[in-house]
CSV table of N, CA and C in Angstrom, one decimal:
chain,number,residue,atom,x,y,z
A,225,GLY,N,0.8,-1.2,0.0
A,225,GLY,CA,0.0,0.0,0.0
A,225,GLY,C,0.8,1.2,0.0
A,226,ALA,N,0.2,2.4,0.1
A,226,ALA,CA,0.9,3.7,0.0
A,226,ALA,C,1.8,3.9,1.2
A,227,ALA,N,1.4,3.5,2.4
A,227,ALA,CA,2.2,3.7,3.6
A,227,ALA,C,3.5,2.9,3.5
A,228,MET,N,3.4,1.7,2.9
A,228,MET,CA,4.5,0.8,2.8
A,228,MET,C,5.5,1.4,1.8
A,229,ALA,N,4.9,1.9,0.7
A,229,ALA,CA,5.7,2.5,-0.4
A,229,ALA,C,6.5,3.7,0.2
A,230,ALA,N,5.8,4.5,1.0
A,230,ALA,CA,6.4,5.7,1.6
A,230,ALA,C,7.5,5.3,2.5
A,231,ALA,N,7.2,4.3,3.3
A,231,ALA,CA,8.2,3.9,4.3
A,231,ALA,C,9.5,3.3,3.7
A,232,LEU,N,9.3,2.7,2.5
A,232,LEU,CA,10.4,2.1,1.8
A,232,LEU,C,11.1,3.0,0.8
A,233,ARG,N,10.7,4.2,0.8
A,233,ARG,CA,11.4,5.2,-0.1
A,233,ARG,C,12.9,5.1,0.1
A,234,GLU,N,13.7,5.1,-1.0
A,234,GLU,CA,15.1,4.9,-0.8
A,234,GLU,C,15.7,6.1,0.0
A,235,VAL,N,15.2,7.3,-0.2
A,235,VAL,CA,15.8,8.5,0.4
A,235,VAL,C,14.7,9.3,1.1
A,236,GLU,N,15.0,9.6,2.4
A,236,GLU,CA,14.1,10.6,3.1
A,236,GLU,C,15.1,11.5,3.8
A,237,ILE,N,15.3,12.7,3.2
A,237,ILE,CA,16.2,13.7,3.9
A,237,ILE,C,15.5,15.0,3.9
A,238,ASP,N,16.0,15.9,4.8
A,238,ASP,CA,15.4,17.3,4.8
A,238,ASP,C,15.7,18.0,3.5
A,239,PRO,N,14.8,18.9,3.1
A,239,PRO,CA,15.0,19.6,1.8
A,239,PRO,C,16.1,20.6,1.8
A,240,GLU,N,16.6,21.0,3.0
A,240,GLU,CA,17.6,22.1,3.0
A,240,GLU,C,18.4,21.9,4.3
A,241,GLY,N,19.6,22.4,4.3
A,241,GLY,CA,20.4,22.5,5.5
A,241,GLY,C,21.4,21.4,5.6
A,242,THR,N,22.1,21.4,6.8
A,242,THR,CA,23.1,20.4,7.1
A,242,THR,C,22.6,19.6,8.3
A,243,PHE,N,22.7,18.2,8.2
A,243,PHE,CA,22.1,17.4,9.2
A,243,PHE,C,22.7,16.0,9.2
A,244,LYS,N,22.4,15.3,10.2
A,244,LYS,CA,22.9,13.9,10.4
A,244,LYS,C,22.2,13.0,9.5
A,245,TYR,N,22.8,11.9,9.0
A,245,TYR,CA,22.2,10.9,8.2
A,245,TYR,C,22.7,9.5,8.6
A,246,ILE,N,21.9,8.5,8.3
A,246,ILE,CA,22.4,7.1,8.4
A,246,ILE,C,22.0,6.3,7.2
A,247,LEU,N,22.9,5.3,6.9
A,247,LEU,CA,22.6,4.4,5.8
A,247,LEU,C,22.1,3.1,6.5
A,248,VAL,N,21.0,2.7,6.1
A,248,VAL,CA,20.3,1.5,6.8
A,248,VAL,C,20.1,0.4,5.7
A,249,ARG,N,20.5,-0.8,6.1
A,249,ARG,CA,20.2,-2.0,5.3
A,249,ARG,C,19.0,-2.7,5.8
A,250,LEU,N,18.0,-2.9,4.9
A,250,LEU,CA,16.8,-3.6,5.2
A,250,LEU,C,16.9,-5.0,4.6
A,251,GLN,N,16.5,-6.0,5.4
A,251,GLN,CA,16.6,-7.4,4.9
A,251,GLN,C,15.4,-8.1,5.4
A,252,ARG,N,14.8,-9.0,4.5
A,252,ARG,CA,13.8,-9.9,4.9
A,252,ARG,C,14.4,-11.0,5.7
A,253,PRO,N,13.9,-11.3,6.9
A,253,PRO,CA,14.5,-12.4,7.7
A,253,PRO,C,14.5,-13.7,6.8
A,254,GLY,N,15.7,-14.3,6.7
A,254,GLY,CA,15.9,-15.5,5.9
A,254,GLY,C,15.7,-15.4,4.4
A,255,GLY,N,15.4,-14.1,4.0
A,255,GLY,CA,15.2,-13.9,2.5
A,255,GLY,C,16.4,-13.3,1.9
A,256,GLU,N,16.3,-13.3,0.5
A,256,GLU,CA,17.4,-12.7,-0.2
A,256,GLU,C,17.2,-11.2,-0.4
A,257,GLU,N,15.9,-10.8,-0.3
A,257,GLU,CA,15.6,-9.4,-0.6
A,257,GLU,C,16.3,-8.5,0.4
A,258,ARG,N,17.0,-7.5,-0.1
A,258,ARG,CA,17.7,-6.5,0.8
A,258,ARG,C,17.8,-5.2,0.0
A,259,ARG,N,17.7,-4.1,0.8
A,259,ARG,CA,17.9,-2.8,0.1
A,259,ARG,C,18.5,-1.8,1.1
A,260,ASP,N,19.2,-0.9,0.6
A,260,ASP,CA,19.8,0.1,1.5
A,260,ASP,C,19.1,1.4,1.3
A,261,ILE,N,18.8,2.1,2.4
A,261,ILE,CA,18.1,3.3,2.4
A,261,ILE,C,18.8,4.4,3.1
A,262,VAL,N,18.6,5.7,2.7
A,262,VAL,CA,19.2,6.8,3.4
A,262,VAL,C,18.2,7.6,4.1
A,263,ARG,N,18.5,7.9,5.4
A,263,ARG,CA,17.6,8.7,6.2
A,263,ARG,C,18.3,9.8,6.9
A,264,GLY,N,17.9,11.0,6.8
A,264,GLY,CA,18.6,12.1,7.4
A,264,GLY,C,17.7,13.3,7.8
A,265,THR,N,17.9,13.9,9.0
A,265,THR,CA,17.0,15.0,9.4
A,265,THR,C,17.7,15.8,10.4
A,266,ALA,N,17.5,17.1,10.4
A,266,ALA,CA,18.0,18.0,11.4
A,266,ALA,C,17.3,17.9,12.7
A,267,ALA,N,16.2,17.2,12.7
A,267,ALA,CA,15.4,17.0,13.9
A,267,ALA,C,16.2,16.0,14.9
A,268,ALA,N,17.1,15.2,14.3
A,268,ALA,CA,17.8,14.2,15.1
A,268,ALA,C,19.1,14.9,15.7
A,269,GLU,N,19.1,14.9,17.0
A,269,GLU,CA,20.3,15.4,17.6
A,269,GLU,C,21.5,14.4,17.5
A,270,PHE,N,21.1,13.1,17.6
A,270,PHE,CA,22.1,12.0,17.5
A,270,PHE,C,21.7,11.1,16.4
A,271,HIS,N,22.7,10.4,15.8
A,271,HIS,CA,22.4,9.4,14.7
A,271,HIS,C,21.4,8.3,15.2
A,272,ASN,N,21.5,7.9,16.4
A,272,ASN,CA,20.6,6.8,16.9
A,272,ASN,C,19.1,7.2,16.9
A,273,HIS,N,18.9,8.6,17.0
A,273,HIS,CA,17.5,9.0,17.0
A,273,HIS,C,16.8,8.7,15.7
A,274,ILE,N,17.6,8.8,14.6
A,274,ILE,CA,17.1,8.5,13.3
A,274,ILE,C,16.8,7.0,13.2
A,275,PHE,N,17.7,6.2,13.7
A,275,PHE,CA,17.5,4.7,13.6
A,275,PHE,C,16.4,4.3,14.5
A,276,GLU,N,16.2,4.9,15.6
A,276,GLU,CA,15.1,4.5,16.5
A,276,GLU,C,13.8,4.8,16.0
A,277,LYS,N,13.7,5.7,15.0
A,277,LYS,CA,12.5,6.0,14.3
A,277,LYS,C,12.2,5.1,13.2
A,278,VAL,N,13.3,4.8,12.4
A,278,VAL,CA,13.2,3.9,11.2
A,278,VAL,C,12.9,2.5,11.6
A,279,ASN,N,13.6,2.0,12.6
A,279,ASN,CA,13.6,0.6,12.9
A,279,ASN,C,12.2,0.0,13.2
A,280,PRO,N,11.4,0.6,14.1
A,280,PRO,CA,10.1,0.1,14.3
A,280,PRO,C,9.2,0.1,13.1
A,281,GLU,N,9.3,1.2,12.3
A,281,GLU,CA,8.6,1.3,11.0
A,281,GLU,C,8.8,0.1,10.1
A,282,MET,N,10.1,-0.3,10.0
A,282,MET,CA,10.5,-1.3,9.1
A,282,MET,C,10.2,-2.7,9.7
A,283,GLU,N,10.3,-2.8,11.0
A,283,GLU,CA,9.9,-4.1,11.6
A,283,GLU,C,8.5,-4.4,11.4
A,284,LYS,N,7.6,-3.4,11.4
A,284,LYS,CA,6.2,-3.6,11.1
A,284,LYS,C,6.0,-4.1,9.7
A,285,LEU,N,6.9,-3.7,8.8
A,285,LEU,CA,6.7,-4.2,7.4
A,285,LEU,C,7.5,-5.5,7.1
A,286,GLY,N,8.0,-6.1,8.2
A,286,GLY,CA,8.7,-7.4,8.1
A,286,GLY,C,10.1,-7.3,7.7
A,287,TYR,N,10.8,-6.2,7.9
A,287,TYR,CA,12.2,-6.1,7.6
A,287,TYR,C,13.1,-6.0,8.8
A,288,GLU,N,14.2,-6.6,8.8
A,288,GLU,CA,15.2,-6.4,9.8
A,288,GLU,C,16.1,-5.3,9.4
A,289,CYS,N,16.4,-4.4,10.3
A,289,CYS,CA,17.3,-3.2,10.0
A,289,CYS,C,18.6,-3.3,10.6
A,290,LYS,N,19.6,-2.9,9.8
A,290,LYS,CA,20.9,-2.8,10.4
A,290,LYS,C,21.5,-1.4,9.9
A,291,CYS,N,22.0,-0.7,10.9
A,291,CYS,CA,22.6,0.6,10.5
A,291,CYS,C,24.0,0.3,10.0
A,292,LEU,N,24.3,0.8,8.8
A,292,LEU,CA,25.6,0.5,8.2
A,292,LEU,C,26.6,1.7,8.4
A,293,GLY,N,26.2,2.7,9.2
A,293,GLY,CA,27.0,3.8,9.5
A,293,GLY,C,26.3,5.1,9.3
A,294,GLY,N,27.0,6.2,9.5
A,294,GLY,CA,26.3,7.5,9.4
A,294,GLY,C,27.3,8.6,9.0
A,295,GLY,N,26.8,9.8,8.9
A,295,GLY,CA,27.6,10.9,8.6
A,295,GLY,C,26.7,12.1,8.5
A,296,LYS,N,27.1,13.1,7.7
A,296,LYS,CA,26.3,14.3,7.6
A,296,LYS,C,26.0,14.6,6.1
A,297,ILE,N,24.9,15.2,5.9
A,297,ILE,CA,24.5,15.7,4.6
A,297,ILE,C,24.3,17.2,4.6
A,298,ASP,N,24.9,17.8,3.6
A,298,ASP,CA,24.7,19.2,3.4
A,298,ASP,C,23.9,19.4,2.1
A,299,HIS,N,22.6,19.8,2.3
A,299,HIS,CA,21.7,19.8,1.2
A,299,HIS,C,21.4,21.3,0.8
A,300,ASN,N,21.8,21.7,-0.4
A,300,ASN,CA,21.6,23.0,-0.9
A,300,ASN,C,20.6,22.9,-2.1
A,301,SER,N,19.3,23.1,-1.8
A,301,SER,CA,18.4,22.8,-2.9
A,301,SER,C,18.4,24.0,-3.9
A,302,LYS,N,18.8,25.1,-3.5
A,302,LYS,CA,18.8,26.3,-4.4
A,302,LYS,C,19.8,26.0,-5.5
A,303,ASP,N,21.0,25.6,-5.1
A,303,ASP,CA,22.1,25.3,-6.1
A,303,ASP,C,22.1,23.9,-6.6
A,304,LYS,N,21.1,23.1,-6.1
A,304,LYS,CA,21.0,21.7,-6.4
A,304,LYS,C,22.3,20.9,-6.2
A,305,LYS,N,22.8,21.0,-5.0
A,305,LYS,CA,24.0,20.4,-4.6
A,305,LYS,C,23.8,19.6,-3.3
A,306,ILE,N,24.4,18.4,-3.2
A,306,ILE,CA,24.4,17.7,-1.9
A,306,ILE,C,25.8,17.2,-1.7
A,307,ARG,N,26.3,17.5,-0.4
A,307,ARG,CA,27.6,17.0,0.0
A,307,ARG,C,27.4,16.0,1.1
A,308,VAL,N,28.1,14.9,1.0
A,308,VAL,CA,28.0,13.9,2.1
A,308,VAL,C,29.4,13.8,2.7
A,309,PHE,N,29.4,13.8,4.1
A,309,PHE,CA,30.7,13.9,4.7
A,309,PHE,C,30.5,13.4,6.2
A,310,GLY,N,31.6,13.5,6.9
A,310,GLY,CA,31.6,13.2,8.4
A,310,GLY,C,31.3,11.7,8.7
A,311,LEU,N,31.0,11.5,10.0
A,311,LEU,CA,30.8,10.1,10.5
A,311,LEU,C,29.9,10.2,11.7
A,312,SER,N,29.4,9.0,12.1
A,312,SER,CA,28.6,8.8,13.3
A,312,SER,C,29.5,8.2,14.4
A,313,THR,N,29.5,8.9,15.5
A,313,THR,CA,30.3,8.4,16.7
A,313,THR,C,29.8,7.0,17.0
A,314,GLY,N,28.5,6.7,17.1
A,314,GLY,CA,28.0,5.5,17.5
A,314,GLY,C,28.0,4.4,16.5
A,315,TYR,N,27.8,4.7,15.2
A,315,TYR,CA,27.6,3.7,14.2
A,315,TYR,C,28.9,3.6,13.3
A,316,GLY,N,29.8,4.6,13.4
A,316,GLY,CA,30.9,4.6,12.5
A,316,GLY,C,30.5,5.3,11.2
A,317,LYS,N,31.5,5.4,10.3
A,317,LYS,CA,31.3,6.1,9.0
A,317,LYS,C,30.6,5.2,8.0
A,318,ALA,N,29.5,5.7,7.5
A,318,ALA,CA,28.8,5.0,6.4
A,318,ALA,C,29.7,5.1,5.2
A,319,ASP,N,29.5,4.2,4.2
A,319,ASP,CA,30.2,4.2,3.0
A,319,ASP,C,29.5,5.3,2.1
A,320,HIS,N,30.1,6.5,2.2
A,320,HIS,CA,29.5,7.7,1.6
A,320,HIS,C,29.3,7.5,0.0
A,321,SER,N,30.2,6.7,-0.6
A,321,SER,CA,30.0,6.5,-2.0
A,321,SER,C,28.7,5.7,-2.3
A,322,VAL,N,28.4,4.8,-1.4
A,322,VAL,CA,27.1,4.1,-1.6
A,322,VAL,C,25.9,5.0,-1.4
A,323,THR,N,26.0,5.9,-0.4
A,323,THR,CA,25.0,6.9,-0.1
A,323,THR,C,24.8,7.8,-1.3
A,324,VAL,N,25.9,8.2,-1.9
A,324,VAL,CA,25.8,9.1,-3.1
A,324,VAL,C,25.1,8.4,-4.2
A,325,GLU,N,25.4,7.1,-4.5
A,325,GLU,CA,24.7,6.4,-5.5
A,325,GLU,C,23.2,6.3,-5.3
A,326,ILE,N,22.8,6.1,-4.1
A,326,ILE,CA,21.4,6.1,-3.7
A,326,ILE,C,20.8,7.5,-3.9
A,327,LEU,N,21.5,8.5,-3.5
A,327,LEU,CA,20.9,9.9,-3.6
A,327,LEU,C,20.8,10.2,-5.1
A,328,LYS,N,21.7,9.8,-5.9
A,328,LYS,CA,21.7,10.1,-7.4
A,328,LYS,C,20.4,9.6,-8.0
A,329,LYS,N,19.9,8.4,-7.5
A,329,LYS,CA,18.7,7.9,-8.1
A,329,LYS,C,17.5,8.8,-7.9
A,330,VAL,N,17.5,9.5,-6.8
A,330,VAL,CA,16.4,10.4,-6.5
A,330,VAL,C,16.6,11.8,-6.9
A,331,TYR,N,17.8,12.3,-6.6
A,331,TYR,CA,18.1,13.7,-7.0
A,331,TYR,C,19.0,13.7,-8.3
A,332,THR,N,18.2,13.3,-9.4
A,332,THR,CA,18.9,13.0,-10.7
A,332,THR,C,19.6,14.3,-11.3
A,333,ASP,N,19.1,15.5,-11.0
A,333,ASP,CA,19.7,16.7,-11.6
A,333,ASP,C,20.6,17.4,-10.7
A,334,TYR,N,21.0,16.8,-9.6
A,334,TYR,CA,21.9,17.4,-8.6
A,334,TYR,C,23.4,17.1,-8.9
A,335,GLU,N,24.2,17.9,-8.4
A,335,GLU,CA,25.6,17.6,-8.2
A,335,GLU,C,25.8,17.1,-6.8
A,336,ILE,N,26.3,15.8,-6.8
A,336,ILE,CA,26.4,15.1,-5.5
A,336,ILE,C,27.8,14.6,-5.2
A,337,THR,N,28.4,15.1,-4.2
A,337,THR,CA,29.8,14.7,-3.9
A,337,THR,C,29.9,14.2,-2.4
A,338,TRP,N,31.0,13.6,-2.2
A,338,TRP,CA,31.3,13.1,-0.8
A,338,TRP,C,32.8,13.3,-0.5
A,339,SER,N,33.1,13.3,0.8
A,339,SER,CA,34.4,13.3,1.3
A,339,SER,C,34.5,12.8,2.7
A,340,ASP,N,35.7,12.5,3.2
A,340,ASP,CA,35.8,12.0,4.5
A,340,ASP,C,36.1,13.1,5.5
A,341,ASP,N,35.9,14.4,5.0
A,341,ASP,CA,36.1,15.5,5.9
A,341,ASP,C,35.1,15.4,7.1
A,342,LYS,N,35.6,16.0,8.2
A,342,LYS,CA,34.7,16.0,9.4
A,342,LYS,C,33.7,17.1,9.3
A,343,LYS,N,34.1,18.2,8.6
A,343,LYS,CA,33.2,19.4,8.5
A,343,LYS,C,32.9,19.7,7.1
């Protein structure tokens, strides 16, 4: 249904600003089906706040969640640029190159870059 489609969107990030993000792997228990999603919001003070919101949503849909790491996203919608950088203290650094590939599927007309810089 629509709720499931929305929950499983590959990318859900704030439309503007700099904020924390996590890369999450969804997997059907015992199944082959798996997908990686990007979630980021300025509302989250810590990376685990994002995971704590995503995890129950996905469990309801029958997926197991694993956080693959985190970082920060700088989203400039005016210039159509996204920069992925930084890391999560709790989860470690996500593979930003994977995050960028996922973002590119959604933000097709953006310039999207990543680095291991902290800021």
